[in-house]
Amino acid sequence: MNKTVLLIICICATLTGLVSCQSDTYITPPQFDSARAFGYLEQQVAFGPRVPGTKSSAECRNFFYEIFDSLQIPVDSQVFTFFDLYSQTNIPMVNVIGSFVSDPQNPTIVLMAHYDSRPRTDYAVNPALKNDPIDGASDGASGVAVLLELARMCAMKKPELNIDFVFVDGEDWGKSGDIQFYMLGSKEFARKGIRGKYKFGIILDMIGDKDLTIYREQYSENNAKALNDLIFETAKNIKVNGFIDSLKYAISDDHLSLITAGIPAVDIIDFDYKYWHTEFD
């Protein structure tokens, strides 16, 4: 996994108390296993497209359970059913939640990524592949890979905050323009009485690009500016290339589900990824 993606782990680690961040202090990133982090991404892709309700999706979840179990981080599942108007069938979906508890008296944050991959290839270069699902190496697997590595780091060196690592299903289900059929897993998660439970949330999405460019996202800026400022300040202090300290996009993503539930949340996303919704992701 490239250096920029790995340093995103350091940003998350800074925000969760694994390291401190001051403008006049050199920050040494916490230790991590780069091969392991990239291996998490490769393993997800190896299962095949993680389309909700498929065998590949179930196998990928079992992979998550095994990792959390090995780290002795309690893991739970939110099982729900979505009635799909496209196929007129019920689609089973599952959110995976690994709960790291440092001290029950301390605040809890949520770190979220979607693990599902898109069931169609909207911008296929080869028209014959338009109706095929994508592998979702960056759009899905990359965010989860970073969070799995961060979970491993937390198990080694306890942060001050409690952390729920939430891998949501069904983020990318809808057809283009049908926004009500996107972010299904995070909407379900937000319906489960999370208001007041979390101090803040961070979403990681599409962060696997070797030419990473992450801008301030408009909804994040509007609803969690202090957190957004802290993220971009941290990126500057540890000299992370690819974080552009200006606004560019307003993106409908899983952070909106948290914001709607009253949780300040920021979306860290590279929306300039040229392979987005193509067969090359």
XYZ file of N, CA and C in Angstrom:
843
model
N 0.865 -1.190 0.000
C 0.000 0.000 0.000
C 0.891 1.226 0.000
N 0.543 2.234 -0.800
C 1.457 3.355 -0.961
C 1.568 4.190 0.308
N 2.603 5.003 0.358
C 2.943 5.754 1.569
C 1.812 6.664 2.026
N 1.132 7.299 1.066
C 0.069 8.226 1.445
C -1.058 7.517 2.162
N -1.461 6.348 1.651
C -2.538 5.607 2.309
C -2.112 5.178 3.704
N -0.873 4.749 3.840
C -0.412 4.324 5.156
C -0.384 5.490 6.144
N -0.075 6.683 5.661
C -0.048 7.826 6.559
C -1.446 8.277 6.952
N -2.455 7.859 6.189
C -3.830 8.097 6.633
C -4.061 7.368 7.951
N -3.430 6.203 8.096
C -3.506 5.488 9.369
C -2.965 6.371 10.488
N -1.880 7.084 10.208
C -1.302 7.955 11.226
C -2.255 9.091 11.573
N -2.952 9.618 10.578
C -3.928 10.676 10.847
C -5.017 10.152 11.770
N -5.565 8.990 11.429
C -6.594 8.391 12.287
C -6.033 8.099 13.668
N -4.788 7.616 13.699
C -4.167 7.300 14.981
C -4.001 8.554 15.832
N -3.623 9.664 15.199
C -3.497 10.921 15.918
C -4.826 11.321 16.531
N -5.885 11.209 15.741
C -7.205 11.627 16.199
C -7.770 10.700 17.262
N -7.308 9.469 17.310
C -7.839 8.520 18.289
C -6.945 8.374 19.514
N -5.854 9.159 19.564
C -5.045 9.167 20.769
C -3.871 8.217 20.762
N -3.597 7.558 19.634
C -2.427 6.678 19.579
C -1.133 7.483 19.560
N -1.171 8.692 18.966
C -0.030 9.597 18.991
C -0.569 10.991 19.224
N 0.325 11.913 19.604
C -0.081 13.300 19.767
C 0.308 14.083 18.532
N -0.320 15.242 18.367
C -0.029 16.061 17.198
C 0.047 17.519 17.619
N 1.226 18.104 17.533
C 1.409 19.520 17.792
C 2.190 20.106 16.638
N 1.891 21.347 16.294
C 2.477 21.959 15.104
C 3.988 22.108 15.209
N 4.519 22.184 16.442
C 5.953 22.378 16.610
C 6.676 21.092 16.986
N 6.017 19.967 16.810
C 6.593 18.680 17.208
C 6.635 17.737 16.018
N 7.775 17.082 15.814
C 7.850 16.077 14.758
C 7.060 14.849 15.175
N 6.234 14.375 14.294
C 5.381 13.235 14.600
C 5.980 11.965 14.008
N 6.254 11.002 14.843
C 6.692 9.698 14.370
C 5.475 8.802 14.217
N 5.172 8.364 13.013
C 3.983 7.524 12.829
C 4.078 6.254 13.663
N 2.966 5.785 14.190
C 2.982 4.521 14.927
C 3.376 3.389 14.001
N 3.901 2.338 14.581
C 4.347 1.219 13.763
C 3.161 0.509 13.131
N 3.345 0.133 11.913
C 2.323 -0.643 11.217
C 3.017 -1.555 10.229
N 2.297 -2.547 9.777
C 2.820 -3.524 8.829
C 2.238 -3.195 7.459
N 3.051 -2.596 6.594
C 2.546 -2.161 5.289
C 2.107 -3.341 4.431
N 2.849 -4.432 4.498
C 2.467 -5.611 3.717
C 1.141 -6.174 4.211
N 0.949 -6.141 5.512
C -0.298 -6.633 6.081
C -1.472 -5.755 5.634
N -1.271 -4.446 5.666
C -2.336 -3.519 5.272
C -2.750 -3.741 3.822
N -1.768 -3.845 2.940
C -2.108 -4.077 1.538
C -2.692 -5.474 1.353
N -2.219 -6.413 2.166
C -2.777 -7.761 2.106
C -4.251 -7.796 2.454
N -4.672 -6.944 3.394
C -6.093 -6.857 3.718
C -6.904 -6.443 2.491
N -6.367 -5.502 1.729
C -7.047 -5.073 0.504
C -7.088 -6.206 -0.515
N -5.942 -6.843 -0.721
C -5.870 -7.916 -1.716
C -6.809 -9.067 -1.374
N -6.900 -9.398 -0.091
C -7.750 -10.516 0.305
C -9.213 -10.217 0.027
N -9.641 -8.996 0.290
C -11.026 -8.635 -0.010
C -11.327 -8.787 -1.496
N -10.433 -8.287 -2.323
C -10.636 -8.370 -3.772
C -10.615 -9.822 -4.235
N -9.795 -10.642 -3.582
C -9.685 -12.051 -3.971
C -10.990 -12.809 -3.779
N -11.838 -12.351 -2.882
C -13.134 -13.008 -2.702
C -14.052 -12.784 -3.898
N -13.723 -11.815 -4.719
C -14.598 -11.445 -5.826
C -15.442 -10.251 -5.437
N -16.269 -9.748 -6.351
C -17.120 -8.597 -6.038
C -17.985 -8.859 -4.806
N -17.938 -7.949 -3.841
C -18.668 -8.123 -2.582
C -20.059 -7.510 -2.690
N -20.809 -7.978 -3.660
C -22.172 -7.487 -3.873
C -23.064 -8.008 -2.749
N -23.904 -7.167 -2.156
C -24.770 -7.621 -1.061
C -25.559 -8.871 -1.410
N -25.614 -9.791 -0.455
C -26.383 -11.016 -0.624
C -25.675 -12.136 -1.342
N -24.392 -11.928 -1.718
C -23.664 -12.947 -2.470
C -22.731 -13.747 -1.563
N -22.257 -14.874 -2.092
C -21.300 -15.708 -1.379
C -20.010 -14.943 -1.106
N -19.562 -14.147 -2.073
C -18.334 -13.370 -1.896
C -18.455 -12.400 -0.734
N -19.619 -11.791 -0.604
C -19.856 -10.866 0.499
C -19.776 -11.597 1.836
N -20.401 -12.763 1.928
C -20.385 -13.546 3.169
C -18.972 -14.004 3.514
N -18.212 -14.441 2.516
C -16.837 -14.883 2.755
C -15.980 -13.726 3.248
N -16.213 -12.548 2.706
C -15.451 -11.379 3.136
C -15.774 -11.029 4.586
N -17.033 -11.111 4.955
C -17.407 -10.856 6.354
C -16.732 -11.846 7.297
N -16.690 -13.118 6.913
C -16.016 -14.115 7.746
C -14.544 -13.758 7.943
N -13.944 -13.201 6.913
C -12.564 -12.725 6.987
C -12.442 -11.621 8.043
N -13.393 -10.691 8.049
C -13.381 -9.633 9.063
C -13.523 -10.220 10.468
N -14.464 -11.159 10.617
C -14.695 -11.763 11.934
C -13.417 -12.425 12.448
N -12.729 -13.124 11.567
C -11.501 -13.810 11.963
C -10.440 -12.819 12.438
N -10.326 -11.701 11.734
C -9.329 -10.705 12.129
C -9.674 -10.095 13.483
N -10.910 -9.665 13.654
C -11.309 -9.083 14.936
C -11.147 -10.092 16.072
N -11.508 -11.346 15.818
C -11.344 -12.381 16.843
C -9.873 -12.546 17.223
N -9.004 -12.523 16.217
C -7.573 -12.686 16.485
C -7.013 -11.524 17.294
N -7.635 -10.353 17.160
C -7.207 -9.165 17.903
C -7.916 -9.046 19.247
N -8.814 -10.004 19.524
C -9.630 -9.996 20.746
C -10.468 -8.720 20.850
N -10.963 -8.287 19.702
C -11.891 -7.160 19.637
C -13.286 -7.726 19.412
N -14.213 -7.515 20.336
C -15.571 -8.050 20.163
C -16.198 -7.549 18.868
N -16.889 -8.446 18.183
C -17.479 -8.090 16.894
C -18.945 -8.477 16.891
N -19.746 -7.644 16.253
C -21.176 -7.879 16.171
C -21.621 -7.651 14.731
N -22.829 -8.105 14.429
C -23.393 -7.936 13.091
C -24.766 -7.293 13.188
N -25.035 -6.388 12.282
C -26.377 -5.842 12.098
C -26.936 -6.438 10.811
N -27.879 -7.345 10.954
C -28.474 -8.011 9.796
C -29.789 -7.315 9.468
N -29.958 -6.950 8.212
C -31.204 -6.320 7.795
C -31.513 -6.714 6.357
N -32.726 -6.443 5.949
C -33.174 -6.788 4.601
C -33.647 -5.533 3.886
N -33.224 -5.411 2.642
C -33.635 -4.272 1.822
C -34.471 -4.778 0.653
N -35.665 -4.215 0.490
C -36.488 -4.595 -0.658
C -36.029 -3.804 -1.870
N -35.506 -4.530 -2.843
C -34.926 -3.923 -4.034
C -35.997 -3.719 -5.104
N -36.268 -2.458 -5.416
C -37.282 -2.161 -6.426
C -36.844 -2.561 -7.825
N -35.533 -2.640 -8.044
C -35.046 -3.010 -9.376
C -35.406 -4.456 -9.706
N -35.153 -5.354 -8.753
C -35.393 -6.783 -8.986
C -36.666 -7.289 -8.326
N -37.314 -6.426 -7.521
C -38.519 -6.804 -6.777
C -38.254 -7.997 -5.853
N -37.074 -8.006 -5.242
C -36.704 -9.072 -4.307
C -36.120 -8.461 -3.036
N -36.121 -9.248 -1.971
C -35.486 -8.846 -0.722
C -33.997 -9.189 -0.776
N -33.162 -8.223 -0.465
C -31.716 -8.411 -0.482
C -31.200 -8.386 0.953
N -30.609 -9.497 1.427
C -30.033 -9.487 2.777
C -28.739 -8.678 2.806
N -28.596 -7.858 3.829
C -27.392 -7.052 3.995
C -26.929 -7.145 5.435
N -25.624 -6.949 5.645
C -25.049 -7.118 6.984
C -23.975 -6.058 7.222
N -24.108 -5.316 8.311
C -23.043 -4.438 8.785
C -22.200 -5.183 9.818
N -20.898 -4.972 9.788
C -19.974 -5.600 10.737
C -19.407 -4.514 11.651
N -19.481 -4.739 12.966
C -19.045 -3.737 13.936
C -18.060 -4.363 14.913
N -16.818 -3.916 14.858
C -15.816 -4.318 15.833
C -15.671 -3.219 16.872
N -15.893 -3.535 18.141
C -15.924 -2.518 19.198
C -14.697 -2.627 20.097
N -13.789 -1.667 19.939
C -12.595 -1.614 20.780
C -12.888 -0.708 21.972
N -12.796 -1.261 23.174
C -13.097 -0.510 24.391
C -11.809 -0.334 25.193
N -11.365 0.911 25.290
C -10.192 1.229 26.095
C -10.583 1.470 27.544
N -11.604 2.316 27.729
C -12.130 2.631 29.057
C -13.591 3.025 28.873
N -14.519 2.292 29.468
C -15.945 2.598 29.274
C -16.316 4.023 29.660
N -15.491 4.672 30.495
C -15.779 6.041 30.915
C -15.344 7.071 29.877
N -14.553 6.650 28.904
C -14.047 7.569 27.888
C -15.010 7.675 26.712
N -14.898 8.751 25.926
C -15.770 8.903 24.756
C -15.520 7.804 23.726
N -16.517 7.596 22.882
C -16.433 6.615 21.798
C -16.560 7.338 20.465
N -15.754 6.911 19.496
C -15.859 7.439 18.139
C -16.187 6.289 17.190
N -16.630 6.636 15.997
C -16.914 5.624 14.987
C -16.042 5.888 13.764
N -15.354 4.848 13.315
C -14.580 4.874 12.076
C -15.257 3.921 11.111
N -15.627 4.417 9.944
C -16.509 3.664 9.055
C -15.962 3.595 7.635
N -16.201 2.456 6.996
C -15.935 2.281 5.566
C -16.945 1.275 5.035
N -17.260 1.367 3.768
C -18.154 0.354 3.186
C -17.322 -0.756 2.562
N -17.807 -1.990 2.716
C -17.073 -3.133 2.173
C -17.721 -3.710 0.922
N -18.940 -3.281 0.618
C -19.606 -3.794 -0.584
C -18.992 -3.175 -1.835
N -19.111 -3.888 -2.925
C -18.670 -3.350 -4.213
C -19.877 -3.187 -5.131
N -19.718 -2.337 -6.097
C -20.842 -1.935 -6.940
C -21.325 -3.105 -7.798
N -22.663 -3.313 -7.883
C -23.193 -4.451 -8.644
C -23.231 -4.230 -10.143
N -22.793 -3.074 -10.596
C -22.777 -2.779 -12.037
C -21.586 -1.873 -12.338
N -21.172 -1.855 -13.606
C -20.009 -1.063 -14.010
C -20.497 0.099 -14.865
N -20.894 1.171 -14.218
C -21.552 2.286 -14.899
C -20.720 2.864 -16.034
N -19.425 2.994 -15.810
C -18.563 3.658 -16.784
C -17.581 2.669 -17.411
N -18.093 1.505 -17.753
C -17.251 0.460 -18.346
C -16.636 0.941 -19.656
N -15.336 0.745 -19.783
C -14.670 1.034 -21.053
C -15.115 0.028 -22.097
N -15.264 -1.227 -21.668
C -15.801 -2.282 -22.525
C -17.305 -2.376 -22.278
N -18.141 -1.962 -23.225
C -19.596 -1.944 -23.009
C -20.170 -3.297 -22.602
N -19.495 -4.384 -22.976
C -19.993 -5.717 -22.635
C -19.972 -5.969 -21.130
N -19.215 -5.158 -20.387
C -19.075 -5.354 -18.942
C -19.982 -4.437 -18.128
N -20.817 -3.671 -18.794
C -21.607 -2.642 -18.114
C -22.493 -3.204 -17.008
N -23.004 -4.395 -17.182
C -23.900 -4.993 -16.188
C -23.186 -5.917 -15.209
N -21.859 -5.988 -15.296
C -21.080 -6.828 -14.389
C -20.695 -6.051 -13.129
N -20.569 -6.736 -11.992
C -20.109 -6.059 -10.770
C -18.624 -5.735 -10.854
N -18.198 -4.757 -10.067
C -16.784 -4.388 -10.048
C -16.086 -5.013 -8.837
N -14.763 -5.101 -8.902
C -13.996 -5.643 -7.784
C -13.944 -4.669 -6.607
N -13.923 -3.373 -6.899
C -13.929 -2.390 -5.818
C -12.666 -2.393 -4.981
N -11.500 -2.344 -5.638
C -10.242 -2.333 -4.889
C -10.084 -1.039 -4.097
N -10.323 0.091 -4.764
C -10.275 1.361 -4.043
C -11.636 1.725 -3.480
N -12.678 1.576 -4.315
C -14.032 1.946 -3.900
C -14.646 0.830 -3.060
N -14.190 0.779 -1.807
C -14.673 -0.250 -0.886
C -13.543 -0.873 -0.090
N -12.682 -1.647 -0.758
C -11.677 -2.428 -0.030
C -10.607 -1.562 0.625
N -10.258 -0.425 0.019
C -9.143 0.367 0.551
C -9.456 0.953 1.920
N -10.649 1.503 2.089
C -11.008 2.070 3.383
C -11.042 1.026 4.475
N -11.602 -0.138 4.166
C -11.657 -1.231 5.138
C -10.247 -1.695 5.500
N -9.363 -1.793 4.511
C -7.993 -2.243 4.765
C -7.286 -1.322 5.750
N -7.450 -0.019 5.575
C -6.828 0.937 6.488
C -7.387 0.776 7.900
N -8.692 0.600 8.017
C -9.295 0.459 9.342
C -8.903 -0.854 10.010
N -8.747 -1.920 9.238
C -8.285 -3.178 9.822
C -6.872 -3.032 10.373
N -6.027 -2.302 9.648
C -4.672 -2.078 10.146
C -4.699 -1.205 11.398
N -5.565 -0.209 11.409
C -5.693 0.627 12.595
C -6.204 -0.182 13.787
N -7.123 -1.106 13.541
C -7.620 -1.974 14.615
C -6.483 -2.799 15.203
N -5.607 -3.302 14.335
C -4.463 -4.075 14.817
C -3.557 -3.206 15.684
N -3.351 -1.952 15.258
C -2.530 -1.038 16.034
C -3.158 -0.750 17.395
N -4.475 -0.600 17.421
C -5.174 -0.344 18.688
C -5.012 -1.513 19.652
N -5.044 -2.725 19.116
C -4.881 -3.905 19.959
C -3.479 -3.964 20.561
N -2.498 -3.365 19.858
C -1.121 -3.365 20.334
C -0.857 -2.227 21.320
N -1.457 -1.067 21.055
C -1.232 0.124 21.882
C -2.564 0.828 22.068
N -3.121 0.716 23.257
C -4.472 1.222 23.484
C -4.542 2.741 23.312
N -5.470 3.219 22.493
C -5.721 4.660 22.421
C -6.560 5.100 23.612
N -6.711 6.401 23.761
C -7.499 6.910 24.881
C -8.996 6.755 24.633
N -9.400 6.808 23.385
C -10.816 6.743 23.054
C -11.257 5.314 22.783
N -12.524 5.045 22.986
C -13.132 3.803 22.518
C -13.492 3.981 21.046
N -13.381 2.907 20.286
C -13.587 3.005 18.842
C -14.494 1.888 18.360
N -15.530 2.250 17.632
C -16.310 1.276 16.877
C -15.842 1.308 15.429
N -15.295 0.184 14.975
C -14.917 0.024 13.571
C -16.134 -0.547 12.850
N -16.732 0.233 11.966
C -17.990 -0.152 11.338
C -17.784 -0.321 9.836
N -18.014 -1.553 9.365
C -17.928 -1.866 7.937
C -19.350 -2.054 7.431
N -19.810 -1.112 6.623
C -21.214 -1.110 6.221
C -21.410 -1.745 4.848
N -22.571 -2.333 4.690
C -22.991 -2.990 3.453
C -23.878 -2.023 2.660
N -24.018 -2.278 1.377
C -25.024 -1.597 0.573
C -24.809 -0.114 0.343
N -23.582 0.369 0.491
C -23.342 1.797 0.228
C -23.518 2.131 -1.241
N -23.138 1.194 -2.096
C -23.056 1.473 -3.534
C -24.114 0.719 -4.328
N -25.282 0.463 -3.726
C -26.282 -0.372 -4.376
C -27.023 0.338 -5.504
N -27.382 1.587 -5.309
C -28.304 2.275 -6.211
C -27.770 2.518 -7.610
N -28.701 2.687 -8.530
C -28.340 3.114 -9.874
C -28.080 4.615 -9.863
N -27.376 5.086 -10.871
C -27.009 6.492 -10.942
C -28.243 7.379 -10.838
N -28.205 8.310 -9.889
C -29.315 9.234 -9.690
C -30.315 8.801 -8.639
N -30.344 7.510 -8.300
C -31.293 6.994 -7.301
C -30.670 7.058 -5.907
N -30.492 8.267 -5.399
C -29.725 8.448 -4.173
C -30.352 7.743 -2.980
N -31.675 7.505 -3.024
C -32.327 6.834 -1.889
C -31.907 5.377 -1.767
N -31.282 4.817 -2.802
C -30.848 3.425 -2.773
C -29.343 3.288 -2.535
N -28.708 4.376 -2.113
C -27.304 4.350 -1.711
C -27.219 4.415 -0.178
N -26.043 4.138 0.347
C -25.749 4.299 1.782
C -26.713 3.503 2.661
N -27.104 2.332 2.190
C -28.136 1.559 2.889
C -27.655 1.061 4.250
N -26.417 0.590 4.309
C -25.898 0.077 5.573
C -25.730 1.156 6.626
N -25.200 2.310 6.227
C -25.010 3.384 7.208
C -26.348 3.965 7.659
N -27.331 3.985 6.776
C -28.671 4.426 7.184
C -29.250 3.478 8.234
N -29.062 2.174 8.014
C -29.535 1.192 8.986
C -28.799 1.362 10.317
N -27.487 1.552 10.239
C -26.680 1.769 11.441
C -27.180 2.984 12.214
N -27.489 4.063 11.494
C -27.931 5.300 12.135
C -29.310 5.165 12.771
N -30.096 4.215 12.278
C -31.439 4.014 12.839
C -31.420 3.261 14.171
N -30.265 2.737 14.539
C -30.185 1.884 15.732
C -29.875 2.668 17.008
N -30.375 3.877 17.108
C -30.249 4.631 18.351
C -28.851 5.100 18.666
N -28.120 5.603 17.665
C -26.742 6.026 17.906
C -26.638 7.476 18.364
N -27.729 8.228 18.303
C -27.676 9.641 18.687
C -27.126 9.783 20.113
N -26.077 10.601 20.244
C -25.466 10.819 21.546
C -24.426 9.789 21.939
N -24.263 8.729 21.147
C -23.323 7.667 21.520
C -21.892 8.011 21.134
N -21.707 8.719 20.021
C -20.373 8.934 19.471
C -19.960 10.402 19.533
N -18.700 10.625 19.872
C -18.151 11.975 19.892
C -18.008 12.513 18.475
N -17.551 11.663 17.566
C -17.470 12.039 16.155
C -17.296 10.788 15.314
N -17.392 10.959 14.003
C -17.193 9.852 13.070
C -16.313 10.270 11.913
N -15.551 9.323 11.395
C -14.726 9.542 10.202
C -15.022 8.427 9.213
N -15.283 8.812 7.981
C -15.527 7.861 6.898
C -14.295 7.810 6.010
N -13.846 6.618 5.659
C -12.776 6.444 4.679
C -13.365 5.783 3.442
N -13.187 6.412 2.285
C -13.760 5.883 1.046
C -12.846 6.236 -0.121
N -12.556 5.276 -0.940
C -11.746 5.465 -2.151
C -10.403 6.137 -1.837
N -9.619 5.512 -0.980
C -8.334 6.092 -0.594
C -7.163 5.234 -1.062
N -7.390 4.388 -2.075
C -6.340 3.498 -2.547
C -5.583 3.991 -3.763
N -5.926 5.168 -4.270
C -5.291 5.691 -5.480
C -3.835 6.048 -5.198
N -2.933 5.645 -6.087
C -1.519 5.985 -5.897
C -1.283 7.481 -6.055
N -2.183 8.171 -6.757
C -2.105 9.627 -6.917
C -3.226 10.273 -6.107
N -3.180 10.079 -4.805
C -4.272 10.479 -3.932
C -4.443 12.001 -3.897
N -5.678 12.467 -4.038
C -6.015 13.876 -3.864
C -7.291 13.956 -3.037
N -7.149 14.432 -1.816
C -8.273 14.523 -0.889
C -8.509 15.988 -0.544
N -9.691 16.473 -0.890
C -10.093 17.847 -0.604
C -11.041 17.871 0.593
N -11.205 19.041 1.166
C -12.275 19.234 2.144
C -13.613 19.012 1.445
N -14.449 18.190 2.062
C -15.759 17.884 1.478
C -16.809 18.811 2.098
N -17.738 19.293 1.282
C -18.624 20.376 1.691
C -19.515 20.032 2.884
N -20.173 18.853 2.867
C -21.049 18.491 3.986
C -20.246 18.308 5.270
N -19.044 17.778 5.151
C -18.160 17.642 6.311
C -17.815 19.015 6.873
N -17.511 19.932 5.985
C -17.155 21.292 6.388
C -18.329 21.994 7.068
N -19.518 21.787 6.537
C -20.707 22.451 7.084
C -21.094 21.920 8.458
N -20.896 20.622 8.680
C -21.426 19.977 9.880
C -20.372 19.570 10.907
N -19.109 19.548 10.511
C -18.052 19.131 11.446
C -16.756 19.866 11.120
N -16.837 21.193 11.058
C -15.684 21.978 10.625
C -14.488 21.813 11.558
N -14.728 21.775 12.866
C -13.613 21.632 13.805
C -12.865 20.322 13.570
N -13.601 19.251 13.324
C -12.980 17.958 13.039
C -12.258 17.997 11.701
N -12.875 18.614 10.707
C -12.241 18.744 9.399
C -10.942 19.537 9.511
N -10.972 20.629 10.278
C -9.761 21.426 10.488
C -8.663 20.583 11.121
N -9.030 19.773 12.115
C -8.049 18.947 12.807
C -7.425 17.927 11.864
N -8.231 17.338 10.993
C -7.723 16.351 10.040
C -6.711 16.983 9.095
N -7.050 18.134 8.527
C -6.150 18.753 7.554
C -4.927 19.369 8.231
N -5.075 19.814 9.480
C -3.917 20.280 10.240
C -2.969 19.121 10.520
N -3.529 17.976 10.896
C -2.710 16.794 11.146
C -1.978 16.367 9.885
N -2.682 16.368 8.765
C -2.057 16.003 7.490
C -0.884 16.921 7.173
N -1.060 18.208 7.434
C 0.017 19.172 7.185
C 1.196 18.933 8.117
N 0.904 18.688 9.394
C 1.972 18.532 10.380
C 2.820 17.288 10.152
N 2.208 16.217 9.654
C 2.989 15.007 9.400
C 3.368 14.881 7.928
N 3.140 16.017 7.203
C 3.618 16.155 5.823
C 3.076 15.062 4.901
N 1.753 14.914 4.923
C 1.098 13.952 4.044
C 0.783 14.618 2.715
N 1.362 14.134 1.660
C 1.023 14.635 0.334
C -0.349 14.117 -0.076
N -1.093 14.940 -0.777
C -2.379 14.499 -1.298
C -3.570 15.109 -0.598
N -3.371 15.714 0.575
C -4.456 16.424 1.251
C -4.430 17.884 0.805
N -5.449 18.303 0.072
C -5.526 19.646 -0.492
C -6.472 20.472 0.374
N -5.935 21.499 1.013
C -6.712 22.243 2.005
C -7.627 23.278 1.352
N -8.580 22.782 0.567
C -9.594 23.633 -0.047
C -10.818 22.786 -0.355
N -11.952 23.451 -0.509
C -13.195 22.754 -0.830
C -13.271 22.451 -2.317
N -13.869 21.277 -2.644
C -14.067 20.963 -4.055
C -15.403 20.278 -4.316
N -15.778 19.285 -3.486
C -16.969 18.484 -3.767
C -17.944 18.502 -2.590
N -19.218 18.330 -2.914
C -20.251 17.990 -1.929
C -20.715 16.587 -2.287
N -20.388 15.601 -1.453
C -20.536 14.198 -1.821
C -21.564 13.514 -0.925
N -22.488 12.811 -1.547
C -23.428 11.978 -0.793
C -22.734 10.665 -0.461
N -22.376 10.500 0.802
C -21.640 9.321 1.247
C -22.126 8.962 2.654
N -21.502 7.953 3.245
C -21.990 7.424 4.514
C -21.950 8.432 5.659
N -21.137 9.470 5.555
C -21.099 10.464 6.629
C -22.433 11.178 6.797
N -23.225 11.258 5.711
C -24.521 11.926 5.811
C -25.460 11.187 6.758
N -25.334 9.864 6.816
C -26.168 9.086 7.739
C -25.837 9.428 9.183
N -24.544 9.601 9.482
C -24.140 9.974 10.836
C -24.562 11.401 11.155
N -24.359 12.303 10.204
C -24.735 13.702 10.409
C -26.229 13.821 10.683
N -27.036 13.071 9.934
C -28.485 13.083 10.135
C -28.850 12.618 11.539
N -28.037 11.715 12.094
C -28.276 11.207 13.450
C -27.655 12.089 14.529
N -27.119 13.245 14.127
C -26.564 14.179 15.094
C -25.120 13.935 15.469
N -24.408 13.109 14.693
C -23.000 12.806 14.961
C -22.124 13.644 14.030
N -21.227 14.501 14.542
C -20.297 15.212 13.662
C -19.454 14.198 12.890
N -19.394 14.335 11.575
C -18.697 13.322 10.772
C -18.037 13.964 9.565
N -16.888 13.402 9.199
C -16.103 13.883 8.066
C -15.858 12.735 7.104
N -15.936 13.046 5.823
C -15.680 12.074 4.759
C -14.295 12.317 4.185
N -13.391 11.346 4.356
C -12.072 11.394 3.721
C -12.169 10.554 2.457
N -12.177 11.218 1.305
C -12.457 10.537 0.048
C -11.683 11.182 -1.094
N -11.164 10.353 -1.977
C -10.526 10.818 -3.211
C -11.544 10.670 -4.337
N -12.261 11.759 -4.618
C -13.316 11.688 -5.628
C -12.794 11.997 -7.027
N -11.485 12.150 -7.158
C -10.873 12.329 -8.474
C -10.300 11.019 -9.008
N -10.686 9.911 -8.413
C -10.189 8.587 -8.796
C -10.687 8.237 -10.197
N -9.770 8.108 -11.135
C -10.163 7.975 -12.543
C -10.774 6.621 -12.882
N -10.597 5.620 -12.020
C -11.160 4.293 -12.303
C -12.495 4.055 -11.589
N -13.068 5.120 -11.039
C -14.326 5.020 -10.297
C -15.421 4.409 -11.161
N -16.033 3.357 -10.662
C -17.144 2.657 -11.316
C -16.784 2.166 -12.722
N -15.515 1.760 -12.873
C -15.079 1.107 -14.109
C -14.576 -0.293 -13.778
N -14.307 -1.054 -14.826
C -13.807 -2.413 -14.636
C -12.355 -2.443 -14.167
N -11.710 -1.276 -14.080
C -10.300 -1.223 -13.696
C -10.090 -0.937 -12.211
N -11.191 -0.802 -11.466
C -11.045 -0.611 -10.021
C -10.946 -1.992 -9.361
